[in-house]
Short mmCIF file of C-alpha atoms in Angstrom, two decimals:
data_model
loop_
_atom_site.label_atom_id
_atom_site.label_comp_id
_atom_site.label_asym_id
_atom_site.label_seq_id
_atom_site.Cartn_x
_atom_site.Cartn_y
_atom_site.Cartn_z
CA MET A 1 86.52 150.25 77.08
CA PRO A 2 89.91 149.70 78.64
CA GLU A 3 88.54 151.10 81.89
CA ARG A 4 85.87 148.42 82.00
CA LEU A 5 88.42 145.67 81.59
CA ILE A 6 90.50 147.11 84.36
CA ASN A 7 87.45 147.36 86.60
CA LYS A 8 86.54 143.72 85.93
CA GLU A 9 90.04 142.62 86.81
CA ASP A 10 89.96 144.67 89.99
CA GLY A 11 86.64 143.07 90.94
CA MET A 12 88.07 139.60 90.40
CA SER A 13 91.12 140.33 92.50
CA LYS A 14 88.87 141.64 95.28
CA MET A 15 86.87 138.38 95.21
CA ARG A 16 90.06 136.36 95.38
CA ASN A 17 91.16 138.31 98.40
CA ARG A 18 87.86 137.57 100.18
CA GLN A 19 87.97 133.82 99.50
CA THR A 20 89.37 131.82 102.38
CA GLY A 21 89.63 128.18 103.34
CA ALA A 22 87.71 126.38 106.03
CA SER A 23 87.80 128.03 109.42
CA LEU A 24 89.04 126.28 112.51
CA LEU A 25 85.48 126.06 113.82
CA SER A 26 84.17 124.33 110.68
CA ILE A 27 87.06 121.86 110.71
CA MET A 28 86.37 121.06 114.38
CA ILE A 29 82.66 120.50 113.67
CA VAL A 30 83.46 118.12 110.81
CA LEU A 31 85.95 116.22 113.01
CA ILE A 32 83.45 115.93 115.88
CA ILE A 33 80.70 114.63 113.59
CA GLY A 34 83.14 112.19 111.98
CA GLY A 35 84.29 111.05 115.42
CA VAL A 36 80.72 110.38 116.54
CA PHE A 37 80.03 108.26 113.44
CA PHE A 38 83.32 106.39 113.90
CA SER A 39 82.53 105.73 117.56
CA VAL A 40 79.02 104.45 116.79
CA GLY A 41 80.35 102.18 114.04
CA PHE A 42 83.14 100.91 116.27
CA LYS A 43 80.67 100.03 119.05
CA LEU A 44 78.09 98.37 116.78
CA TYR A 45 80.58 96.33 114.73
CA PRO A 46 80.92 93.42 117.24
CA ALA A 47 77.15 92.84 117.30
CA TYR A 48 76.97 92.63 113.51
CA PHE A 49 80.13 90.50 113.33
CA ASP A 50 78.62 87.98 115.78
CA TYR A 51 75.40 87.94 113.76
CA LYS A 52 77.34 87.16 110.59
CA LEU A 53 79.09 84.26 112.36
CA VAL A 54 75.76 82.90 113.64
CA ASP A 55 74.25 83.31 110.17
CA SER A 56 77.18 81.45 108.62
CA VAL A 57 76.95 78.55 111.10
CA LEU A 58 73.17 78.20 110.69
CA THR A 59 73.42 78.37 106.89
CA ASP A 60 76.10 75.68 106.89
CA VAL A 61 74.13 73.42 109.24
CA SER A 62 70.88 73.88 107.29
CA THR A 63 72.59 72.71 104.08
CA ASP A 64 74.64 69.84 105.59
CA GLN A 65 72.71 66.57 105.20
CA ASP A 66 74.93 64.76 107.72
CA GLU A 67 74.10 67.32 110.41
CA LEU A 68 70.39 67.31 109.57
CA SER A 69 70.15 63.53 109.91
CA LYS A 70 71.12 63.75 113.61
CA PRO A 71 68.51 63.92 116.39
CA LEU A 72 67.48 67.43 117.45
CA ILE A 73 69.24 67.17 120.81
CA ARG A 74 72.52 66.29 119.11
CA LEU A 75 71.95 69.05 116.54
CA ARG A 76 71.51 71.62 119.33
CA GLN A 77 74.69 70.39 121.03
CA ASP A 78 76.63 70.68 117.78
CA LEU A 79 75.35 74.22 117.26
CA ALA A 80 76.41 75.18 120.79
CA LYS A 81 79.85 73.69 120.15
CA LYS A 82 80.26 75.62 116.88
CA PHE A 83 79.26 78.85 118.59
CA ARG A 84 81.71 78.18 121.40
CA ILE A 85 84.52 77.52 118.89
CA ASN A 86 83.75 80.80 117.09
CA GLN A 87 83.51 82.61 120.46
CA VAL A 88 79.95 83.74 119.83
CA LYS A 89 77.96 84.61 122.93
CA LEU A 90 74.25 84.95 122.31
CA PRO A 91 72.44 87.20 124.80
CA GLN A 92 69.69 84.69 125.66
CA LYS A 93 69.75 80.93 125.84
CA ASP A 94 66.63 80.68 123.70
CA SER A 95 67.93 83.00 120.96
CA ILE A 96 67.97 80.03 118.58
CA VAL A 97 65.03 77.65 118.54
CA VAL A 98 65.43 74.39 116.64
CA ARG A 99 62.18 72.58 115.87
CA GLN A 100 60.98 69.84 113.58
CA GLU A 101 57.59 69.84 111.85
CA LYS A 102 56.28 67.65 109.01
CA GLY A 103 59.65 66.49 107.73
CA MET A 104 61.21 69.97 107.96
CA ILE A 105 63.72 71.35 110.45
CA TYR A 106 63.37 75.03 111.33
CA PHE A 107 66.04 77.19 112.93
CA ASP A 108 64.51 80.37 114.34
CA LEU A 109 67.05 83.06 115.18
CA ASP A 110 65.58 85.92 117.20
CA TYR A 111 67.57 88.10 119.58
CA GLU A 112 68.59 91.66 120.27
CA VAL A 113 71.76 93.21 121.57
CA ARG A 114 71.81 96.37 123.69
CA VAL A 115 74.98 98.39 123.14
CA PRO A 116 75.79 101.32 125.46
CA MET A 117 76.67 104.39 123.40
CA PHE A 118 77.11 107.54 125.48
CA TYR A 119 76.16 108.02 129.13
CA ASN A 120 72.52 106.89 129.34
CA VAL A 121 72.03 106.39 125.58
CA ASP A 122 71.90 102.79 124.31
CA ALA A 123 71.51 101.34 120.84
CA VAL A 124 69.37 98.23 120.40
CA VAL A 125 70.22 96.00 117.45
CA SER A 126 67.62 93.32 116.60
CA PHE A 127 68.26 90.20 114.56
CA ASN A 128 65.47 87.94 113.32
CA LYS A 129 65.85 85.26 110.66
CA GLN A 130 64.42 81.82 109.96
CA TYR A 131 66.23 78.95 108.27
CA GLU A 132 64.53 75.80 107.05
CA ALA A 133 65.83 72.50 105.77
CA VAL A 134 64.34 69.20 104.67
CA LYS A 135 64.95 66.39 107.16
CA PRO A 136 66.75 63.56 105.31
#
């Protein structure tokens, strides 16, 4: 019996000797993958940040009765001014369409941003949302 216990202990010590930490290669692979994800996130962040600003402005305008009572031309000018103040540059001039139908005002947001990633690889981020408000 004592021999068996000794053998078990020897087996455990052999396993401990074979256990090692992460190799340099595995650490480098993890760092490279993490760097790629960080780079992609860092490049896509401005597009999403601009979208959140546009979303905030359009939500505020669609709930503000004073803004909604203005003519559509004036409403478009005010939107352009708010975007300029927030330093938002939409890719196309017609990214936001403001229209009035049957006592309702609709704000149609539809645009996409092309972000260069690596060499000839681009990411395309699309944004599409509709806001509606009752014309006072």
